[in-house]
mmCIF file with all atom_site columns, C-alpha atoms and ligand atoms in Angstrom:
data_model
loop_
_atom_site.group_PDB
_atom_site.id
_atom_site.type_symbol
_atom_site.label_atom_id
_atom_site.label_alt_id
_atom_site.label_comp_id
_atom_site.label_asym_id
_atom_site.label_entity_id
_atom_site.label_seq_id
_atom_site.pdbx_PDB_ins_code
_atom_site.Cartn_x
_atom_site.Cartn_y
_atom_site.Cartn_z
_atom_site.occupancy
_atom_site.B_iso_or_equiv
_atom_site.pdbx_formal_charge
_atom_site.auth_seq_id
_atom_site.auth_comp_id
_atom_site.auth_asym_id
_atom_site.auth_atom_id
_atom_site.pdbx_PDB_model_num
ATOM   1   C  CA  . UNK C 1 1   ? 125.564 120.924 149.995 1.00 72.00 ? 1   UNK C CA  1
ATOM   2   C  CA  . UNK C 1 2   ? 125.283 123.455 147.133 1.00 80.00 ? 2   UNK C CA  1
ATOM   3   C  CA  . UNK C 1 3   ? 128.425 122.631 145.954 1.00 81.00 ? 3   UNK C CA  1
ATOM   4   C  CA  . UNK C 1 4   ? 127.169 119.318 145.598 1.00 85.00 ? 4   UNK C CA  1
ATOM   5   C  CA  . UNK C 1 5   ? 124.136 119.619 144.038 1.00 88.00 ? 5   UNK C CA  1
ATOM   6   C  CA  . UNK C 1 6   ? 126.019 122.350 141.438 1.00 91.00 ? 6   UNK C CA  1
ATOM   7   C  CA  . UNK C 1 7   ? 127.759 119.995 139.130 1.00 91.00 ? 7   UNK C CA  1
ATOM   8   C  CA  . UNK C 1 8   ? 124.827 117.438 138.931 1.00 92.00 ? 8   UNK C CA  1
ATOM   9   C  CA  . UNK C 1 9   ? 122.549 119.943 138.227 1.00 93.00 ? 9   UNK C CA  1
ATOM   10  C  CA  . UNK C 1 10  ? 124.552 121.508 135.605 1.00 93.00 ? 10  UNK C CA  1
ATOM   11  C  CA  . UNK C 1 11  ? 125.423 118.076 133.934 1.00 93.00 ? 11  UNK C CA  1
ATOM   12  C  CA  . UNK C 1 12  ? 121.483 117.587 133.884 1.00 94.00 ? 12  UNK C CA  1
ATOM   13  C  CA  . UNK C 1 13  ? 120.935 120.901 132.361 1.00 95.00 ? 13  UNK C CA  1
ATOM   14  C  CA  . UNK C 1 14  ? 123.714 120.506 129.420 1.00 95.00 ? 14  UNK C CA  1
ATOM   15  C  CA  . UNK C 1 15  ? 122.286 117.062 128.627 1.00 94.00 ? 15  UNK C CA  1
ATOM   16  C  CA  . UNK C 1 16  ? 118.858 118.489 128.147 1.00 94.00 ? 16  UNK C CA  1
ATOM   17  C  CA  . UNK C 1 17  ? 119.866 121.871 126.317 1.00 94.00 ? 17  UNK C CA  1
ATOM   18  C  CA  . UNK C 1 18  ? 121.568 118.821 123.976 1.00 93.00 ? 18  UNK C CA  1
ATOM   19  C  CA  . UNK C 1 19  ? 118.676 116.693 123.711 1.00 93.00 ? 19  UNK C CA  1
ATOM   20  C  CA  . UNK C 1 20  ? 116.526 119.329 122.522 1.00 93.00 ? 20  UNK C CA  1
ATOM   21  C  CA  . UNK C 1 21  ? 119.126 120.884 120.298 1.00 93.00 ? 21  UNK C CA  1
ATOM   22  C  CA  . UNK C 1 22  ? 119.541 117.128 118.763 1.00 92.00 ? 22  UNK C CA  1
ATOM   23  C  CA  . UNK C 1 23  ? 115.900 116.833 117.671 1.00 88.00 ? 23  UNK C CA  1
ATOM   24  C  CA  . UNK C 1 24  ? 116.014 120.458 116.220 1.00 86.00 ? 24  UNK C CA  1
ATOM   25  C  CA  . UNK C 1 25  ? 119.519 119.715 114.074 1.00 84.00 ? 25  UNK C CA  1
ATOM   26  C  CA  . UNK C 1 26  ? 118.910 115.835 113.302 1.00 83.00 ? 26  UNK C CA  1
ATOM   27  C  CA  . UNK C 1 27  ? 118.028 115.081 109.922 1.00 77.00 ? 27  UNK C CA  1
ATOM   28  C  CA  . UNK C 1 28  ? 114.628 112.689 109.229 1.00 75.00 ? 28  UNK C CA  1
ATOM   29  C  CA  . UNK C 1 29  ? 115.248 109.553 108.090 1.00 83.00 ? 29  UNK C CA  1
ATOM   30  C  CA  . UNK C 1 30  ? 115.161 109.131 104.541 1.00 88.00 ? 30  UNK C CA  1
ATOM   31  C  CA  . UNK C 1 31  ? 116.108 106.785 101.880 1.00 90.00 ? 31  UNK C CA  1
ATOM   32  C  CA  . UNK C 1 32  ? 117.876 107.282 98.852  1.00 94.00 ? 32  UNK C CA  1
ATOM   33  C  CA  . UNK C 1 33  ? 116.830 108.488 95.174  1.00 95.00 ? 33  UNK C CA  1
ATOM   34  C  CA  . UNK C 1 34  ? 115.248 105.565 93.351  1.00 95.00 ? 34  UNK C CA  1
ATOM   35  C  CA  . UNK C 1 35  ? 117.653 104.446 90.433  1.00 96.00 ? 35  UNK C CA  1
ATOM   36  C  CA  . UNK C 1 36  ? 114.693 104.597 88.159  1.00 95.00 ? 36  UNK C CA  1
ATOM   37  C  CA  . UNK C 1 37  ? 114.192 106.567 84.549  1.00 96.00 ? 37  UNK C CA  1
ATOM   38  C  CA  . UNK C 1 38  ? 110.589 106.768 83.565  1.00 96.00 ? 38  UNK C CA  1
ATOM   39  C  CA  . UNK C 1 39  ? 109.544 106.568 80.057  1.00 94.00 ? 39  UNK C CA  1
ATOM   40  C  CA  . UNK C 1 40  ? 107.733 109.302 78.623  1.00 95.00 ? 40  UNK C CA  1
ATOM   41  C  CA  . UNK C 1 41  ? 104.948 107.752 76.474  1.00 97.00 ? 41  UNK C CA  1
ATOM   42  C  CA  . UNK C 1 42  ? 102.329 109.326 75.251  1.00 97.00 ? 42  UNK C CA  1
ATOM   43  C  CA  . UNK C 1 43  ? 99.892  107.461 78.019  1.00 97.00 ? 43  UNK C CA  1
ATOM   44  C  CA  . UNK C 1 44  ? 102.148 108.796 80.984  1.00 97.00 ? 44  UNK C CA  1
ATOM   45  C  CA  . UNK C 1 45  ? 102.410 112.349 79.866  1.00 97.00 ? 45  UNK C CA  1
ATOM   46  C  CA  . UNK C 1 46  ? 98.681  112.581 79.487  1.00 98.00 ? 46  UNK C CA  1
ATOM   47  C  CA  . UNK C 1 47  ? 97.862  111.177 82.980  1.00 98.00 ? 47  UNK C CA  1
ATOM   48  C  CA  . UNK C 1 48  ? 100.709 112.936 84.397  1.00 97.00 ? 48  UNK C CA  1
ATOM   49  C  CA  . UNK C 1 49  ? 99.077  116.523 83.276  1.00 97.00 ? 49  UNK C CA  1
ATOM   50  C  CA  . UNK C 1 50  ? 95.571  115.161 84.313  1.00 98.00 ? 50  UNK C CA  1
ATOM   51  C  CA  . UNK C 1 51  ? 97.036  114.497 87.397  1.00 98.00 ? 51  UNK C CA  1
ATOM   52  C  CA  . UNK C 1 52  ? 98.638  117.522 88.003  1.00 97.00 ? 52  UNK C CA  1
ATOM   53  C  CA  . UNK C 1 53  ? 95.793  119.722 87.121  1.00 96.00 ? 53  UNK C CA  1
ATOM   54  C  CA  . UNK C 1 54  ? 93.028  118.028 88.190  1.00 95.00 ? 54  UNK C CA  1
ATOM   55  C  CA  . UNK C 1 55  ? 93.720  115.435 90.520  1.00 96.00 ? 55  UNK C CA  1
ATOM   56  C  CA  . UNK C 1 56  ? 96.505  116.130 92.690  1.00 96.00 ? 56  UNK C CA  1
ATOM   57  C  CA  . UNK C 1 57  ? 96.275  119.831 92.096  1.00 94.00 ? 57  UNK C CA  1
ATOM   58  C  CA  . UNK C 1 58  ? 99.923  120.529 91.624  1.00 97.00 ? 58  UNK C CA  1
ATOM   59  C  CA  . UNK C 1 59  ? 98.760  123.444 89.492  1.00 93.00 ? 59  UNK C CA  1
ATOM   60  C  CA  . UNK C 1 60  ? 97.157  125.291 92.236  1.00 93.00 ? 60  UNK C CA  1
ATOM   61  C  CA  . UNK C 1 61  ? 100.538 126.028 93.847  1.00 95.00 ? 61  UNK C CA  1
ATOM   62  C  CA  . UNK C 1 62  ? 103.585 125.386 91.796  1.00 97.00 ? 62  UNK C CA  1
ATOM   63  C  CA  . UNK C 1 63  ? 102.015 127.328 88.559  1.00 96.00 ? 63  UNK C CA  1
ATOM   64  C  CA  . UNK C 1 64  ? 101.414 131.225 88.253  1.00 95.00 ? 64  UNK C CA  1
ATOM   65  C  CA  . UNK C 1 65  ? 97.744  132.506 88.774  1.00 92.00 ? 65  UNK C CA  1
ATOM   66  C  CA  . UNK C 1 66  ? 95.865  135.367 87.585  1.00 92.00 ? 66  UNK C CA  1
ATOM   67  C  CA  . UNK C 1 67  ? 94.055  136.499 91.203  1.00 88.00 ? 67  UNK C CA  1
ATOM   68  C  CA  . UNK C 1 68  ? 92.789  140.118 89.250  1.00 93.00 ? 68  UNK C CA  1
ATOM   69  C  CA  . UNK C 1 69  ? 90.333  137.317 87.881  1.00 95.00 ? 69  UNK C CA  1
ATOM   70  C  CA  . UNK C 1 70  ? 87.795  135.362 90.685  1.00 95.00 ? 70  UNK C CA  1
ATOM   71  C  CA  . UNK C 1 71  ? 89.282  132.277 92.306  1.00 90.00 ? 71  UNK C CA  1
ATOM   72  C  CA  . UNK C 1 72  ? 92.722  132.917 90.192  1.00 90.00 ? 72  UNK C CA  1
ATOM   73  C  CA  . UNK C 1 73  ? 92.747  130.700 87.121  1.00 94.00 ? 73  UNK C CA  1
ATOM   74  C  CA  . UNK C 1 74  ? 96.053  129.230 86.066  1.00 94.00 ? 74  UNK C CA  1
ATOM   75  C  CA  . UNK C 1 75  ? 97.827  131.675 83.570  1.00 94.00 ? 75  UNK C CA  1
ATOM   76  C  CA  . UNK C 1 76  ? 98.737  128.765 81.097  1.00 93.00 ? 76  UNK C CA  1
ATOM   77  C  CA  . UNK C 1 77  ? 101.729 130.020 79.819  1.00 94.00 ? 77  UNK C CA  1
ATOM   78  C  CA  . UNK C 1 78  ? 103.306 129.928 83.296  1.00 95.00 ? 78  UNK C CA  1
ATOM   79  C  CA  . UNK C 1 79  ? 102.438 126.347 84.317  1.00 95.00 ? 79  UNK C CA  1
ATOM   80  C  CA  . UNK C 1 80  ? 104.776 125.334 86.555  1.00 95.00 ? 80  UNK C CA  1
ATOM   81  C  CA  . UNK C 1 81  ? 107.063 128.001 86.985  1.00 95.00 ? 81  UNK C CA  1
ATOM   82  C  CA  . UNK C 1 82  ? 106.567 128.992 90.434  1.00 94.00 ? 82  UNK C CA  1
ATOM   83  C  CA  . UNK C 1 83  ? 104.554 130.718 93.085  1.00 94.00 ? 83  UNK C CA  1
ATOM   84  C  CA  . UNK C 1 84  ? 104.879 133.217 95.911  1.00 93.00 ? 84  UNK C CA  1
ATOM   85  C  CA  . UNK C 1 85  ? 102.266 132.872 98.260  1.00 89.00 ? 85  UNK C CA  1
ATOM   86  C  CA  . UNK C 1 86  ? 100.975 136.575 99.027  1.00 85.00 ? 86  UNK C CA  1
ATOM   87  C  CA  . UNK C 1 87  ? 101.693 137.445 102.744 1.00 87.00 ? 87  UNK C CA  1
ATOM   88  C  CA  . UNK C 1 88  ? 97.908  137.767 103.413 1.00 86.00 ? 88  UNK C CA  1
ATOM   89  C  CA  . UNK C 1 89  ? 97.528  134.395 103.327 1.00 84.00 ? 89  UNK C CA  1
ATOM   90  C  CA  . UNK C 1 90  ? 99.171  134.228 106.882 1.00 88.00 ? 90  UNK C CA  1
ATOM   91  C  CA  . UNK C 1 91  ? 101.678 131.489 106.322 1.00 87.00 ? 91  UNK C CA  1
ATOM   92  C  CA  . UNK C 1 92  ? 104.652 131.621 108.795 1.00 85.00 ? 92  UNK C CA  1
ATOM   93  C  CA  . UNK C 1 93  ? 107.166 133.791 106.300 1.00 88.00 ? 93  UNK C CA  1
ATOM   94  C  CA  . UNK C 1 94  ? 107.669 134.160 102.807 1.00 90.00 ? 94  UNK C CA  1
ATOM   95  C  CA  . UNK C 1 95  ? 106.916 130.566 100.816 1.00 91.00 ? 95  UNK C CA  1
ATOM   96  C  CA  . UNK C 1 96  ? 107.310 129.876 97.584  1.00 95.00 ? 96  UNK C CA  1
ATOM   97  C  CA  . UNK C 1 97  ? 106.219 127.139 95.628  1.00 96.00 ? 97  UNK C CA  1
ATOM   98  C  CA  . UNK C 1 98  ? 109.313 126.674 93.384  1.00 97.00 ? 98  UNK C CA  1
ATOM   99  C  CA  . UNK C 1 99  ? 109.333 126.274 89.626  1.00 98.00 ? 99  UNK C CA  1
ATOM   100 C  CA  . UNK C 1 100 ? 109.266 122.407 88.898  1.00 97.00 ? 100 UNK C CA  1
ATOM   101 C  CA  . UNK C 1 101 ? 109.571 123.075 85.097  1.00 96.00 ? 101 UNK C CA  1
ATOM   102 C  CA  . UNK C 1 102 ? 111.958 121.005 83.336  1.00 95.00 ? 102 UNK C CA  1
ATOM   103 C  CA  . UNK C 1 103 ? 114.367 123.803 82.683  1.00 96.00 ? 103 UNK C CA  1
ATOM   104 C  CA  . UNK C 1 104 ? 117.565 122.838 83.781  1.00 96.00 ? 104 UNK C CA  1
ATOM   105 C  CA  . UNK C 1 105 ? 118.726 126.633 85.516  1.00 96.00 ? 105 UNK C CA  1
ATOM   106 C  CA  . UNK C 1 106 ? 115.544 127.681 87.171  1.00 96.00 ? 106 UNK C CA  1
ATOM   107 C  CA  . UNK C 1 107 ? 113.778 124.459 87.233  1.00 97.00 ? 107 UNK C CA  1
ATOM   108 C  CA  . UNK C 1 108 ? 113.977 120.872 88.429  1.00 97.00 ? 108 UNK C CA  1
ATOM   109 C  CA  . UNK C 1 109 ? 115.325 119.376 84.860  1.00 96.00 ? 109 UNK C CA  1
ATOM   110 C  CA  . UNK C 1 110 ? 118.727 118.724 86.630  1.00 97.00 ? 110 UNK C CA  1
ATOM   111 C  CA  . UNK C 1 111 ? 117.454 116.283 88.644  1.00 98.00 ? 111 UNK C CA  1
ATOM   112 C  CA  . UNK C 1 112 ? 116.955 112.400 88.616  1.00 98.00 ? 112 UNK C CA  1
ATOM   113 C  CA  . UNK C 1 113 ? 113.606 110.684 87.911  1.00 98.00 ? 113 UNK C CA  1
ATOM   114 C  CA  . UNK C 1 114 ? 114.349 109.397 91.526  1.00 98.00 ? 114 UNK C CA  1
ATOM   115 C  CA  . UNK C 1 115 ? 114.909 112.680 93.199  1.00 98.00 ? 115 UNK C CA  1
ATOM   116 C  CA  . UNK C 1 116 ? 111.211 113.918 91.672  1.00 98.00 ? 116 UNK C CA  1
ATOM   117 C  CA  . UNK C 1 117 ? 109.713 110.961 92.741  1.00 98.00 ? 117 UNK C CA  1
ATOM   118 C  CA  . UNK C 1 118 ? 111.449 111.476 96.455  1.00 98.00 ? 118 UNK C CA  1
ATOM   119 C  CA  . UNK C 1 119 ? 110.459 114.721 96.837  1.00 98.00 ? 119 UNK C CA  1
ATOM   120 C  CA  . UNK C 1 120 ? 106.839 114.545 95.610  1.00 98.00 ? 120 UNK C CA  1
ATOM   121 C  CA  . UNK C 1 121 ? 106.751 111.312 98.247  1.00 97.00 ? 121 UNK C CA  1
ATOM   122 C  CA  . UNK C 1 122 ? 109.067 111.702 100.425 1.00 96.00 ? 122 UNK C CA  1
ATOM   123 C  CA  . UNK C 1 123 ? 109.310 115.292 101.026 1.00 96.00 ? 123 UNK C CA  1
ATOM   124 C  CA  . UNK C 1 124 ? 113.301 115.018 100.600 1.00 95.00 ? 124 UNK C CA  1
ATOM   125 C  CA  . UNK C 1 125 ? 114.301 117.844 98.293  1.00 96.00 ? 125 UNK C CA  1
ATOM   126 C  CA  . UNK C 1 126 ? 117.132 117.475 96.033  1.00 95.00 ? 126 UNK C CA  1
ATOM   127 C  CA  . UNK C 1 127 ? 120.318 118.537 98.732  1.00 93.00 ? 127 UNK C CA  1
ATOM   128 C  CA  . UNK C 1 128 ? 118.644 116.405 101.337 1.00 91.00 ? 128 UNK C CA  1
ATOM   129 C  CA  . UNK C 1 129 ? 116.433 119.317 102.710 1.00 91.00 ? 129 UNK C CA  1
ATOM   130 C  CA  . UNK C 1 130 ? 113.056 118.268 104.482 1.00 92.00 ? 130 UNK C CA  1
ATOM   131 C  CA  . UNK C 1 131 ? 110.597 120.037 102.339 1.00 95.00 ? 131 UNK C CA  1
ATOM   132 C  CA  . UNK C 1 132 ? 107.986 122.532 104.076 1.00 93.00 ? 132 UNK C CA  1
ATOM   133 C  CA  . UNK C 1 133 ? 104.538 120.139 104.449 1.00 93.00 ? 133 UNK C CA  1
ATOM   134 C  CA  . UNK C 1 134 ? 102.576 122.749 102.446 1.00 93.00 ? 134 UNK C CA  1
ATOM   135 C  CA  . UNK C 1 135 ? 104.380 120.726 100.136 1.00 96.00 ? 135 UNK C CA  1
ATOM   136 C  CA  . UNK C 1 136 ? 101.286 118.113 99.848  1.00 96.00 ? 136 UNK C CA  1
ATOM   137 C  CA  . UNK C 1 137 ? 103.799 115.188 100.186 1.00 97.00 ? 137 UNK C CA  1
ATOM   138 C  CA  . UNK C 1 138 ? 101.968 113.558 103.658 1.00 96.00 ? 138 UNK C CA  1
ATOM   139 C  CA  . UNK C 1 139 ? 99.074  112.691 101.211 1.00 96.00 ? 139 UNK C CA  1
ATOM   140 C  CA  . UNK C 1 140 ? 101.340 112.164 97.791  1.00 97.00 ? 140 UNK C CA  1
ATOM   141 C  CA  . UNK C 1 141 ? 102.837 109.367 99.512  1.00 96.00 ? 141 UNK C CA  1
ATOM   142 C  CA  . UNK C 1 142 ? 99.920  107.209 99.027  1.00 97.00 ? 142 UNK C CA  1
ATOM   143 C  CA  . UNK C 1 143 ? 100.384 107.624 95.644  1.00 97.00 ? 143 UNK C CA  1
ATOM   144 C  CA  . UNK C 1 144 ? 100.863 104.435 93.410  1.00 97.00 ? 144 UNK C CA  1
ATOM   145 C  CA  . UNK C 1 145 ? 104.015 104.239 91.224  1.00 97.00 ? 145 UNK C CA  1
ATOM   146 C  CA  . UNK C 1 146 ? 102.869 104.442 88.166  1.00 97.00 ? 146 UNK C CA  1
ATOM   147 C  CA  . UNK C 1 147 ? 100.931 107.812 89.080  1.00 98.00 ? 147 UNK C CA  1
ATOM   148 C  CA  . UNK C 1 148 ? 104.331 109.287 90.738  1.00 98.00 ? 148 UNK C CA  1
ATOM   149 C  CA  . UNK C 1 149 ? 105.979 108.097 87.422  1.00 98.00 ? 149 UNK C CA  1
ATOM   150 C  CA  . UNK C 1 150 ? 103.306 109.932 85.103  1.00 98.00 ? 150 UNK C CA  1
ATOM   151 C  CA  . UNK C 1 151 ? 103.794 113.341 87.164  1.00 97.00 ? 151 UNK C CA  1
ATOM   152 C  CA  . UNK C 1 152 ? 107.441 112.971 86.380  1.00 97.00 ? 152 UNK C CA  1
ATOM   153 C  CA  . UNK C 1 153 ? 107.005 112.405 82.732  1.00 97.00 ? 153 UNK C CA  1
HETATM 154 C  C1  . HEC J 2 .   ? 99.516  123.402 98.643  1.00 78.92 ? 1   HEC J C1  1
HETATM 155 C  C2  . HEC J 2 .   ? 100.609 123.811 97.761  1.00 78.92 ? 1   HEC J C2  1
HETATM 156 C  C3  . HEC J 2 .   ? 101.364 122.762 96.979  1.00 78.92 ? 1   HEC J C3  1
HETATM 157 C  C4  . HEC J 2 .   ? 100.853 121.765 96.183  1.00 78.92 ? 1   HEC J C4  1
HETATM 158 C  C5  . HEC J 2 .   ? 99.383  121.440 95.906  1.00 78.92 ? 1   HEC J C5  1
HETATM 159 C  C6  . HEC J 2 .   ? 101.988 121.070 95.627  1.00 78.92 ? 1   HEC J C6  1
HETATM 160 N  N1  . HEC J 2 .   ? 103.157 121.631 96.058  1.00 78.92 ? 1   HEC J N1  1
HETATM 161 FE FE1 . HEC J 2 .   ? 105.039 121.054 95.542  1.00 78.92 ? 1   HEC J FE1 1
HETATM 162 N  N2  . HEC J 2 .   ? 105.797 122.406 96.835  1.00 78.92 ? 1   HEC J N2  1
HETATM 163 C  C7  . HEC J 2 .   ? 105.076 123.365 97.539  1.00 78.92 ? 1   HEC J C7  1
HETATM 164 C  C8  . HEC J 2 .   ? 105.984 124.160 98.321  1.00 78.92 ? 1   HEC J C8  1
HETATM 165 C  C9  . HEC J 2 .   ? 105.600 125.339 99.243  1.00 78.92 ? 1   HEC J C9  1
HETATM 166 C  C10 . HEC J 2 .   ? 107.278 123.660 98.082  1.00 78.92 ? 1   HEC J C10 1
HETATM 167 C  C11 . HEC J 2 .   ? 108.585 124.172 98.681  1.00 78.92 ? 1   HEC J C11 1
HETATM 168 C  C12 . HEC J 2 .   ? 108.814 123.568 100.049 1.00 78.92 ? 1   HEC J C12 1
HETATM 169 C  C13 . HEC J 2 .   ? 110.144 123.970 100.613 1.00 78.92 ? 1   HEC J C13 1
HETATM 170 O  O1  . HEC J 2 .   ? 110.915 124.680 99.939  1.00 78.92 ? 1   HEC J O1  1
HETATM 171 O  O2  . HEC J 2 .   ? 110.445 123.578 101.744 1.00 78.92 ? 1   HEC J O2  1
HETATM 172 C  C14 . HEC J 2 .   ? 107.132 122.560 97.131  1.00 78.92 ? 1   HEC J C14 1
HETATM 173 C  C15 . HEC J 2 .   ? 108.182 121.806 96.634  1.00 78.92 ? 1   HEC J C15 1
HETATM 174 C  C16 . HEC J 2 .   ? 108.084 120.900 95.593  1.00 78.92 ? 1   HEC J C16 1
HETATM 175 C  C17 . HEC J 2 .   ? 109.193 120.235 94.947  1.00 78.92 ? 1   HEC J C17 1
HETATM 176 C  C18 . HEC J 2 .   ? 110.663 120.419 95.303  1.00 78.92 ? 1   HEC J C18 1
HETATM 177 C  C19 . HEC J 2 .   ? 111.217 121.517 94.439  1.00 78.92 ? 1   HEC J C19 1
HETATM 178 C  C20 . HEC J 2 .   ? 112.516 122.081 94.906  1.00 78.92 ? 1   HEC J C20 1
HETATM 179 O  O3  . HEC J 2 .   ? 113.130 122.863 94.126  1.00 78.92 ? 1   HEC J O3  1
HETATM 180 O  O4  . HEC J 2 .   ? 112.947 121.810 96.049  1.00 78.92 ? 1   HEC J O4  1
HETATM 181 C  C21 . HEC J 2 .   ? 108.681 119.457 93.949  1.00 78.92 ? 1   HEC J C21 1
HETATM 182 C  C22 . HEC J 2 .   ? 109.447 118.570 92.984  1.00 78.92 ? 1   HEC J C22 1
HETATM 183 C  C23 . HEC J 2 .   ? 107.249 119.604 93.996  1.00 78.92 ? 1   HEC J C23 1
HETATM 184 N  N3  . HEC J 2 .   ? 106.916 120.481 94.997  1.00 78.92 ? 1   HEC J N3  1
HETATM 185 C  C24 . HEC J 2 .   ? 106.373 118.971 93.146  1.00 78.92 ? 1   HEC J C24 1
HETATM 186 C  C25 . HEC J 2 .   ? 104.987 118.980 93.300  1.00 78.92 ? 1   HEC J C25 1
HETATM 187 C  C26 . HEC J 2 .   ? 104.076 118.140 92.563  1.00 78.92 ? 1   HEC J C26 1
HETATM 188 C  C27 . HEC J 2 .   ? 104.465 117.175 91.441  1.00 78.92 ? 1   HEC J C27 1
HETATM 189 C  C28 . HEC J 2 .   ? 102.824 118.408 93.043  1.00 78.92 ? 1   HEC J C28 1
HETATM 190 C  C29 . HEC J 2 .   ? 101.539 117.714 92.678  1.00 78.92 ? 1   HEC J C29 1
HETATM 191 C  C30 . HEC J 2 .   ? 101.505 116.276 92.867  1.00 78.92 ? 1   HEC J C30 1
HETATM 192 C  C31 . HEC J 2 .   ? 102.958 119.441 94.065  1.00 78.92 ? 1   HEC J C31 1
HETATM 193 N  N4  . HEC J 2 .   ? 104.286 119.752 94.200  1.00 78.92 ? 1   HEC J N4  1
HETATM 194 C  C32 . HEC J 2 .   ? 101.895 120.002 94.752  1.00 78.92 ? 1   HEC J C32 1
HETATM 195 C  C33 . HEC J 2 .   ? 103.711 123.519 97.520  1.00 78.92 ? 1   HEC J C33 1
HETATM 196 C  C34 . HEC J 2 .   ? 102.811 122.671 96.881  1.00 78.92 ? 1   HEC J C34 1
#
């Protein structure tokens, strides 16, 4: 009776052990890059970097801060270029909000207008990589093209 009840049990266990291990390895869904190039007018710069600062607070994060001074100010000339969030804070590990200037080496100025605009929406980073939701993209997604489009320029 054992015997019996061995191989079931154990064909039960292995599918479940690769059930669970599926939803930790699967990849999200997630579409492809837009084939899009955004013009960089004056107009869309200008909202972009109100947007940035001000609206959608990309600032806050993905730019250097000065927290000797109260509620850290931005330090201008580092806009951008990437922020370790200080282990006090309690997040789980080390994060960093990486640099998003347009240098090519240490920033995002490889990439596609498409690949910004899917991983400020989408959360989809560059390789394919779900980004960590810190990563404000389950509200940026409600964001209208044009406004995406002005970040990017
Ligand atoms: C609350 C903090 C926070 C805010 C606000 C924020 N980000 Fe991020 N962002 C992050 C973090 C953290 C990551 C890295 C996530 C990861 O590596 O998994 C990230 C990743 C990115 C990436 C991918 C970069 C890469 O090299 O993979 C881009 C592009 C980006 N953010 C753009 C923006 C833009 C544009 C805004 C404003 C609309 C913004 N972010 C607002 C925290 C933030």
């Amino acid at each position: 009776m054992k015997r019996m009840l061995l191989l079931p049990l154990t064909a039960l266990l292995l599918a479940a052990a690769g059930g669970v291990g599926w939803l930790f390895l699967r990849k999200p869904a997630m579409a492809p890059p837009r084939d899009v190039r955004v013009p960089m007018t004056p107009e869309r710069v200008a909202r972009g970097k109100y947007l940035f600062e001000v609206v959608a607070d990309c600032d806050g994060c993905h730019s250097e801060r000065d927290f000797t001074r109260f509620a850290g100010p931005v330090v201008v000339s580092g806009r951008g270029n990437a922020f370790r969030f200080p282990v006090e804070m309690g997040l789980p590990g080390e994060v960093i909000a990486p640099n998003i200037t347009p240098d090519v080496e240490t920033g995002i100025g490889a990439w596609s207008d498409g690949e910004k605009i899917r991983a400020i929406r989408d959360g989809v980073s560059r390789d394919g990589r779900a980004l960590f939701p810190l990563m404000g993209y389950p509200r940026y997604r409600y964001m209208s093209d044009q406004d995406v489009e002005s970040l990017v320029a």
